[in-house]
PDB file of C-alpha atoms in Angstrom:
ATOM      1  CA  LYS A   1      49.844 -50.336 -48.816  1.00 62.00           C
ATOM      2  CA  ALA A   2      48.671 -52.453 -51.750  1.00 77.00           C
ATOM      3  CA  GLY A   3      45.323 -51.548 -53.281  1.00 92.00           C
ATOM      4  CA  VAL A   4      42.455 -53.761 -54.337  1.00 96.00           C
ATOM      5  CA  THR A   5      43.613 -56.335 -56.880  1.00 97.00           C
ATOM      6  CA  GLN A   6      41.297 -57.878 -59.431  1.00 97.00           C
ATOM      7  CA  THR A   7      42.094 -60.714 -61.808  1.00 97.00           C
ATOM      8  CA  PRO A   8      41.862 -61.253 -64.672  1.00 97.00           C
ATOM      9  CA  ARG A   9      41.799 -57.705 -66.068  1.00 96.00           C
ATOM     10  CA  TYR A  10      40.347 -58.727 -69.416  1.00 97.00           C
ATOM     11  CA  LEU A  11      38.585 -61.823 -70.636  1.00 96.00           C
ATOM     12  CA  ILE A  12      36.478 -62.974 -73.543  1.00 98.00           C
ATOM     13  CA  LYS A  13      33.873 -65.714 -73.249  1.00 98.00           C
ATOM     14  CA  THR A  14      31.085 -67.079 -75.405  1.00 97.00           C
ATOM     15  CA  ARG A  15      27.399 -67.357 -74.588  1.00 98.00           C
ATOM     16  CA  GLY A  16      26.576 -70.244 -72.286  1.00 98.00           C
ATOM     17  CA  GLN A  17      30.015 -70.405 -70.685  1.00 98.00           C
ATOM     18  CA  GLN A  18      30.721 -69.479 -67.093  1.00 98.00           C
ATOM     19  CA  VAL A  19      33.319 -67.163 -65.613  1.00 98.00           C
ATOM     20  CA  THR A  20      34.977 -66.673 -62.239  1.00 98.00           C
ATOM     21  CA  LEU A  21      36.491 -63.346 -61.222  1.00 98.00           C
ATOM     22  CA  SER A  22      38.778 -62.812 -58.261  1.00 98.00           C
ATOM     23  CA  CYS A  23      39.285 -59.900 -55.877  1.00 98.00           C
ATOM     24  CA  SER A  24      41.899 -59.375 -53.172  1.00 97.00           C
ATOM     25  CA  PRO A  25      40.902 -56.504 -50.850  1.00 96.00           C
ATOM     26  CA  ILE A  26      43.186 -54.107 -49.056  1.00 95.00           C
ATOM     27  CA  SER A  27      44.822 -55.782 -46.103  1.00 93.00           C
ATOM     28  CA  GLY A  28      42.647 -55.449 -43.016  1.00 91.00           C
ATOM     29  CA  HIS A  29      39.436 -54.759 -44.937  1.00 92.00           C
ATOM     30  CA  ARG A  30      36.800 -57.395 -44.245  1.00 93.00           C
ATOM     31  CA  SER A  31      34.004 -56.107 -46.466  1.00 94.00           C
ATOM     32  CA  VAL A  32      34.080 -56.726 -50.210  1.00 96.00           C
ATOM     33  CA  SER A  33      31.422 -55.523 -52.649  1.00 96.00           C
ATOM     34  CA  TRP A  34      30.963 -56.318 -56.319  1.00 98.00           C
ATOM     35  CA  TYR A  35      29.519 -54.019 -58.950  1.00 97.00           C
ATOM     36  CA  GLN A  36      28.660 -54.303 -62.627  1.00 96.00           C
ATOM     37  CA  GLN A  37      29.354 -51.201 -64.717  1.00 94.00           C
ATOM     38  CA  THR A  38      27.899 -50.694 -68.202  1.00 90.00           C
ATOM     39  CA  PRO A  39      27.554 -47.515 -70.291  1.00 83.00           C
ATOM     40  CA  GLY A  40      23.764 -47.680 -70.216  1.00 75.00           C
ATOM     41  CA  GLN A  41      23.099 -48.674 -66.604  1.00 80.00           C
ATOM     42  CA  GLY A  42      26.073 -47.225 -64.757  1.00 83.00           C
ATOM     43  CA  LEU A  43      27.228 -48.909 -61.558  1.00 90.00           C
ATOM     44  CA  GLN A  44      24.895 -51.643 -60.402  1.00 92.00           C
ATOM     45  CA  PHE A  45      25.416 -53.313 -57.021  1.00 93.00           C
ATOM     46  CA  LEU A  46      25.742 -57.091 -57.150  1.00 96.00           C
ATOM     47  CA  PHE A  47      26.493 -58.181 -53.587  1.00 94.00           C
ATOM     48  CA  GLU A  48      28.516 -57.488 -50.476  1.00 95.00           C
ATOM     49  CA  TYR A  49      30.402 -59.959 -48.330  1.00 96.00           C
ATOM     50  CA  PHE A  50      31.616 -59.450 -44.790  1.00 94.00           C
ATOM     51  CA  SER A  51      33.530 -62.090 -42.858  1.00 93.00           C
ATOM     52  CA  GLU A  52      32.586 -64.797 -45.381  1.00 95.00           C
ATOM     53  CA  THR A  53      28.849 -63.999 -45.185  1.00 95.00           C
ATOM     54  CA  GLN A  54      26.748 -62.310 -47.825  1.00 94.00           C
ATOM     55  CA  ARG A  55      25.427 -59.160 -46.174  1.00 91.00           C
ATOM     56  CA  ASN A  56      23.567 -57.473 -49.037  1.00 89.00           C
ATOM     57  CA  LYS A  57      22.441 -58.514 -52.468  1.00 92.00           C
ATOM     58  CA  GLY A  58      21.428 -56.489 -55.483  1.00 92.00           C
ATOM     59  CA  ASN A  59      18.754 -57.215 -58.011  1.00 92.00           C
ATOM     60  CA  PHE A  60      20.563 -59.677 -60.254  1.00 96.00           C
ATOM     61  CA  PRO A  61      19.503 -63.182 -61.345  1.00 96.00           C
ATOM     62  CA  GLY A  62      20.770 -66.291 -59.596  1.00 96.00           C
ATOM     63  CA  ARG A  63      23.335 -66.810 -62.357  1.00 97.00           C
ATOM     64  CA  PHE A  64      25.436 -64.274 -60.479  1.00 98.00           C
ATOM     65  CA  SER A  65      26.938 -65.644 -57.292  1.00 97.00           C
ATOM     66  CA  GLY A  66      29.849 -64.919 -55.039  1.00 97.00           C
ATOM     67  CA  ARG A  67      31.760 -66.038 -52.027  1.00 97.00           C
ATOM     68  CA  GLN A  68      34.371 -64.800 -49.616  1.00 98.00           C
ATOM     69  CA  PHE A  69      37.194 -66.741 -48.067  1.00 97.00           C
ATOM     70  CA  SER A  70      38.642 -66.569 -44.577  1.00 95.00           C
ATOM     71  CA  ASN A  71      41.447 -64.286 -45.789  1.00 94.00           C
ATOM     72  CA  SER A  72      38.761 -61.841 -47.110  1.00 95.00           C
ATOM     73  CA  ARG A  73      39.575 -62.596 -50.744  1.00 97.00           C
ATOM     74  CA  SER A  74      36.413 -62.860 -52.794  1.00 98.00           C
ATOM     75  CA  GLU A  75      35.289 -64.463 -56.018  1.00 98.00           C
ATOM     76  CA  MET A  76      32.239 -63.912 -58.127  1.00 98.00           C
ATOM     77  CA  ASN A  77      30.882 -66.359 -60.659  1.00 98.00           C
ATOM     78  CA  VAL A  78      28.543 -65.855 -63.569  1.00 98.00           C
ATOM     79  CA  SER A  79      27.071 -68.990 -65.116  1.00 96.00           C
ATOM     80  CA  THR A  80      25.350 -69.438 -68.476  1.00 97.00           C
ATOM     81  CA  LEU A  81      26.748 -66.185 -69.815  1.00 98.00           C
ATOM     82  CA  GLU A  82      24.549 -63.925 -71.926  1.00 97.00           C
ATOM     83  CA  LEU A  83      25.568 -61.144 -74.312  1.00 97.00           C
ATOM     84  CA  GLY A  84      24.167 -58.612 -71.850  1.00 95.00           C
ATOM     85  CA  ASP A  85      26.659 -59.721 -69.208  1.00 97.00           C
ATOM     86  CA  SER A  86      29.411 -57.909 -71.096  1.00 97.00           C
ATOM     87  CA  ALA A  87      30.554 -55.250 -68.655  1.00 96.00           C
ATOM     88  CA  LEU A  88      33.261 -54.009 -66.354  1.00 96.00           C
ATOM     89  CA  TYR A  89      33.035 -55.860 -63.041  1.00 98.00           C
ATOM     90  CA  LEU A  90      34.397 -53.849 -60.156  1.00 97.00           C
ATOM     91  CA  CYS A  91      35.317 -55.020 -56.705  1.00 97.00           C
ATOM     92  CA  ALA A  92      35.535 -52.645 -53.759  1.00 96.00           C
ATOM     93  CA  SER A  93      36.785 -53.167 -50.253  1.00 95.00           C
ATOM     94  CA  LYS A  94      35.496 -51.034 -47.434  1.00 90.00           C
ATOM     95  CA  SER A  95      37.575 -49.396 -44.727  1.00 86.00           C
ATOM     96  CA  THR A  96      36.394 -50.588 -41.318  1.00 82.00           C
ATOM     97  CA  ASN A  97      37.332 -47.213 -39.811  1.00 79.00           C
ATOM     98  CA  THR A  98      35.875 -44.740 -42.306  1.00 79.00           C
ATOM     99  CA  GLY A  99      33.442 -46.775 -44.410  1.00 80.00           C
ATOM    100  CA  GLU A 100      35.153 -45.487 -47.565  1.00 86.00           C
ATOM    101  CA  LEU A 101      35.060 -47.785 -50.579  1.00 89.00           C
ATOM    102  CA  PHE A 102      38.293 -48.502 -52.401  1.00 93.00           C
ATOM    103  CA  PHE A 103      37.848 -49.904 -55.884  1.00 95.00           C
ATOM    104  CA  GLY A 104      40.013 -52.166 -57.962  1.00 96.00           C
ATOM    105  CA  GLU A 105      40.663 -51.507 -61.641  1.00 95.00           C
ATOM    106  CA  GLY A 106      38.019 -54.015 -62.649  1.00 96.00           C
ATOM    107  CA  SER A 107      37.703 -57.080 -64.815  1.00 97.00           C
ATOM    108  CA  ARG A 108      36.398 -56.314 -68.281  1.00 97.00           C
ATOM    109  CA  LEU A 109      34.266 -59.195 -69.550  1.00 97.00           C
ATOM    110  CA  THR A 110      33.240 -59.505 -73.171  1.00 97.00           C
ATOM    111  CA  VAL A 111      30.661 -62.147 -74.084  1.00 97.00           C
ATOM    112  CA  LEU A 112      30.493 -63.111 -77.749  1.00 96.00           C
TER     113      LEU A 112
ATOM    114  CA  GLN B   1      12.424 -43.641 -63.143  1.00 73.00           C
ATOM    115  CA  LYS B   2      15.829 -44.182 -61.588  1.00 82.00           C
ATOM    116  CA  GLU B   3      16.402 -43.259 -57.945  1.00 90.00           C
ATOM    117  CA  VAL B   4      19.395 -41.139 -58.939  1.00 94.00           C
ATOM    118  CA  GLU B   5      19.536 -39.230 -62.213  1.00 94.00           C
ATOM    119  CA  GLN B   6      22.764 -37.917 -63.702  1.00 94.00           C
ATOM    120  CA  ASP B   7      23.378 -36.553 -67.182  1.00 91.00           C
ATOM    121  CA  PRO B   8      25.969 -38.827 -68.842  1.00 88.00           C
ATOM    122  CA  GLY B   9      27.384 -35.986 -70.966  1.00 90.00           C
ATOM    123  CA  PRO B  10      29.973 -35.698 -72.321  1.00 95.00           C
ATOM    124  CA  LEU B  11      30.533 -32.228 -70.944  1.00 96.00           C
ATOM    125  CA  SER B  12      33.374 -30.412 -72.710  1.00 97.00           C
ATOM    126  CA  VAL B  13      34.786 -27.162 -71.313  1.00 97.00           C
ATOM    127  CA  PRO B  14      37.973 -25.145 -71.842  1.00 97.00           C
ATOM    128  CA  GLU B  15      40.806 -25.263 -69.341  1.00 97.00           C
ATOM    129  CA  GLY B  16      40.321 -22.799 -66.499  1.00 97.00           C
ATOM    130  CA  ALA B  17      36.520 -22.835 -66.656  1.00 97.00           C
ATOM    131  CA  ILE B  18      34.271 -23.503 -63.686  1.00 97.00           C
ATOM    132  CA  VAL B  19      32.566 -26.870 -64.047  1.00 98.00           C
ATOM    133  CA  SER B  20      29.207 -27.744 -62.537  1.00 97.00           C
ATOM    134  CA  LEU B  21      28.154 -31.391 -62.281  1.00 98.00           C
ATOM    135  CA  ASN B  22      24.748 -32.345 -60.905  1.00 97.00           C
ATOM    136  CA  CYS B  23      22.559 -35.197 -59.721  1.00 97.00           C
ATOM    137  CA  THR B  24      18.923 -35.330 -58.755  1.00 97.00           C
ATOM    138  CA  TYR B  25      17.341 -37.992 -56.612  1.00 96.00           C
ATOM    139  CA  SER B  26      13.911 -39.132 -55.539  1.00 95.00           C
ATOM    140  CA  ASN B  27      14.440 -40.771 -52.148  1.00 93.00           C
ATOM    141  CA  SER B  28      14.152 -38.179 -49.389  1.00 93.00           C
ATOM    142  CA  ALA B  29      15.760 -40.625 -46.928  1.00 93.00           C
ATOM    143  CA  PHE B  30      19.205 -40.189 -48.489  1.00 93.00           C
ATOM    144  CA  GLN B  31      21.552 -38.573 -45.977  1.00 92.00           C
ATOM    145  CA  TYR B  32      25.058 -39.349 -47.234  1.00 92.00           C
ATOM    146  CA  PHE B  33      26.232 -37.966 -50.541  1.00 94.00           C
ATOM    147  CA  MET B  34      29.435 -38.759 -52.342  1.00 94.00           C
ATOM    148  CA  TRP B  35      31.246 -37.850 -55.525  1.00 97.00           C
ATOM    149  CA  TYR B  36      33.609 -40.332 -57.108  1.00 96.00           C
ATOM    150  CA  ARG B  37      36.027 -39.710 -59.956  1.00 97.00           C
ATOM    151  CA  GLN B  38      36.834 -42.459 -62.438  1.00 96.00           C
ATOM    152  CA  TYR B  39      39.678 -42.177 -64.903  1.00 95.00           C
ATOM    153  CA  SER B  40      39.652 -44.305 -68.029  1.00 91.00           C
ATOM    154  CA  ARG B  41      40.542 -47.949 -67.333  1.00 87.00           C
ATOM    155  CA  LYS B  42      40.549 -47.345 -63.583  1.00 90.00           C
ATOM    156  CA  GLY B  43      38.121 -47.943 -60.744  1.00 93.00           C
ATOM    157  CA  PRO B  44      36.251 -45.034 -59.119  1.00 95.00           C
ATOM    158  CA  GLU B  45      37.945 -43.140 -56.285  1.00 94.00           C
ATOM    159  CA  LEU B  46      36.244 -41.065 -53.596  1.00 93.00           C
ATOM    160  CA  LEU B  47      36.528 -37.342 -54.228  1.00 95.00           C
ATOM    161  CA  MET B  48      34.078 -35.673 -51.838  1.00 92.00           C
ATOM    162  CA  TYR B  49      31.799 -36.817 -49.046  1.00 90.00           C
ATOM    163  CA  THR B  50      28.936 -34.786 -47.534  1.00 90.00           C
ATOM    164  CA  TYR B  51      26.435 -35.538 -44.829  1.00 87.00           C
ATOM    165  CA  SER B  52      22.953 -33.989 -45.112  1.00 83.00           C
ATOM    166  CA  SER B  53      22.576 -30.467 -46.549  1.00 83.00           C
ATOM    167  CA  GLY B  54      25.167 -27.762 -47.033  1.00 85.00           C
ATOM    168  CA  ASN B  55      28.470 -27.121 -48.735  1.00 90.00           C
ATOM    169  CA  LYS B  56      31.874 -28.713 -48.413  1.00 92.00           C
ATOM    170  CA  GLU B  57      35.026 -27.366 -49.965  1.00 94.00           C
ATOM    171  CA  ASP B  58      38.300 -29.138 -50.692  1.00 93.00           C
ATOM    172  CA  GLY B  59      40.803 -27.207 -52.748  1.00 96.00           C
ATOM    173  CA  ARG B  60      39.325 -26.546 -56.192  1.00 97.00           C
ATOM    174  CA  PHE B  61      36.325 -28.776 -55.474  1.00 97.00           C
ATOM    175  CA  THR B  62      33.059 -27.804 -53.772  1.00 97.00           C
ATOM    176  CA  ALA B  63      30.218 -30.222 -53.070  1.00 96.00           C
ATOM    177  CA  GLN B  64      26.758 -28.829 -52.463  1.00 96.00           C
ATOM    178  CA  VAL B  65      23.638 -30.610 -51.218  1.00 96.00           C
ATOM    179  CA  ASP B  66      20.121 -29.181 -51.374  1.00 94.00           C
ATOM    180  CA  LYS B  67      17.855 -31.727 -49.706  1.00 93.00           C
ATOM    181  CA  SER B  68      14.729 -29.618 -50.163  1.00 93.00           C
ATOM    182  CA  SER B  69      15.199 -29.804 -53.940  1.00 94.00           C
ATOM    183  CA  LYS B  70      16.742 -33.311 -53.881  1.00 95.00           C
ATOM    184  CA  TYR B  71      19.686 -31.951 -55.844  1.00 95.00           C
ATOM    185  CA  ILE B  72      23.430 -32.250 -55.379  1.00 97.00           C
ATOM    186  CA  SER B  73      26.235 -30.506 -57.223  1.00 97.00           C
ATOM    187  CA  LEU B  74      29.982 -30.701 -57.617  1.00 97.00           C
ATOM    188  CA  PHE B  75      31.819 -27.554 -58.686  1.00 97.00           C
ATOM    189  CA  ILE B  76      35.359 -27.601 -60.021  1.00 98.00           C
ATOM    190  CA  ARG B  77      37.183 -24.264 -60.151  1.00 97.00           C
ATOM    191  CA  ASP B  78      40.122 -23.529 -62.441  1.00 97.00           C
ATOM    192  CA  SER B  79      39.561 -26.824 -64.263  1.00 97.00           C
ATOM    193  CA  GLN B  80      42.634 -28.655 -65.555  1.00 97.00           C
ATOM    194  CA  PRO B  81      43.053 -31.256 -68.332  1.00 97.00           C
ATOM    195  CA  SER B  82      43.905 -33.732 -65.551  1.00 97.00           C
ATOM    196  CA  ASP B  83      40.319 -33.307 -64.289  1.00 98.00           C
ATOM    197  CA  SER B  84      39.091 -35.064 -67.441  1.00 98.00           C
ATOM    198  CA  ALA B  85      37.328 -38.153 -66.117  1.00 97.00           C
ATOM    199  CA  THR B  86      33.891 -39.559 -65.403  1.00 96.00           C
ATOM    200  CA  TYR B  87      32.302 -38.192 -62.234  1.00 97.00           C
ATOM    201  CA  LEU B  88      29.801 -40.377 -60.424  1.00 96.00           C
ATOM    202  CA  CYS B  89      27.479 -39.310 -57.644  1.00 96.00           C
ATOM    203  CA  ALA B  90      26.410 -41.827 -55.024  1.00 94.00           C
ATOM    204  CA  MET B  91      24.152 -41.599 -52.019  1.00 93.00           C
ATOM    205  CA  SER B  92      22.879 -43.734 -49.176  1.00 91.00           C
ATOM    206  CA  ALA B  93      20.409 -43.867 -46.320  1.00 89.00           C
ATOM    207  CA  ARG B  94      20.450 -45.486 -42.894  1.00 84.00           C
ATOM    208  CA  ASP B  95      17.128 -47.240 -43.454  1.00 82.00           C
ATOM    209  CA  SER B  96      18.551 -49.107 -46.474  1.00 80.00           C
ATOM    210  CA  ASN B  97      21.631 -50.216 -44.586  1.00 77.00           C
ATOM    211  CA  TYR B  98      23.753 -47.476 -46.171  1.00 81.00           C
ATOM    212  CA  GLN B  99      23.678 -49.257 -49.506  1.00 84.00           C
ATOM    213  CA  LEU B 100      25.093 -46.884 -52.106  1.00 89.00           C
ATOM    214  CA  ILE B 101      22.841 -45.884 -54.995  1.00 90.00           C
ATOM    215  CA  TRP B 102      24.785 -44.550 -57.965  1.00 92.00           C
ATOM    216  CA  GLY B 103      24.222 -42.074 -60.724  1.00 93.00           C
ATOM    217  CA  ALA B 104      25.203 -43.101 -64.249  1.00 91.00           C
ATOM    218  CA  GLY B 105      28.243 -40.800 -64.247  1.00 94.00           C
ATOM    219  CA  THR B 106      29.046 -37.666 -66.258  1.00 95.00           C
ATOM    220  CA  LYS B 107      31.996 -37.763 -68.625  1.00 95.00           C
ATOM    221  CA  LEU B 108      33.949 -34.509 -68.320  1.00 97.00           C
ATOM    222  CA  ILE B 109      36.460 -33.323 -70.909  1.00 98.00           C
ATOM    223  CA  ILE B 110      38.711 -30.343 -70.178  1.00 97.00           C
ATOM    224  CA  LYS B 111      40.199 -28.942 -73.366  1.00 97.00           C
ATOM    225  CA  PRO B 112      43.695 -27.402 -73.099  1.00 94.00           C
TER     226      PRO B 112
END
């Protein structure tokens, strides 16, 4: 069974640009969550999508947005990038049966 | 003050030692407690899951929850170099829709 797939794995952007990250959950999982991970702040919850609807949202500015498609694949977008947005962005899909989160390997974003 | 506090380490111990990793928390409503392990350049993976107070053992790993002290621990017996990773605690409560709150993670190094 394929795991959670995130693309791209690495990317470099400059301040003011925008970025879109993609996540394909495990087949059959309908819930997808996004997290930002930095050395100083640890794992910070961004948002969760379930059946194309945002179910929960963390405490991030409106520059961070996401969406989910009918096949459960999800994208997150960050506009007007700032240096502080440099981080590892992790996607997790949730098992409907057990509630366990399965994480992808992340997309490492560097903002110059 | 963060809801969940975890010493980021690094914690370096010799192979074969017993390792103790800990988190403290402030929200008495937390009922579900998890430990995740994250290897370098990988996403976190669920290691142990405990509901409410008590101990849970799985092979060389023991998770302990003390709700009266708002303190959780993960013990690793007969530690191996392959246990070298970052260990993150996470917890949730029903009244916050089971949204996971994460510790910052402790980097563990097992020296051969």
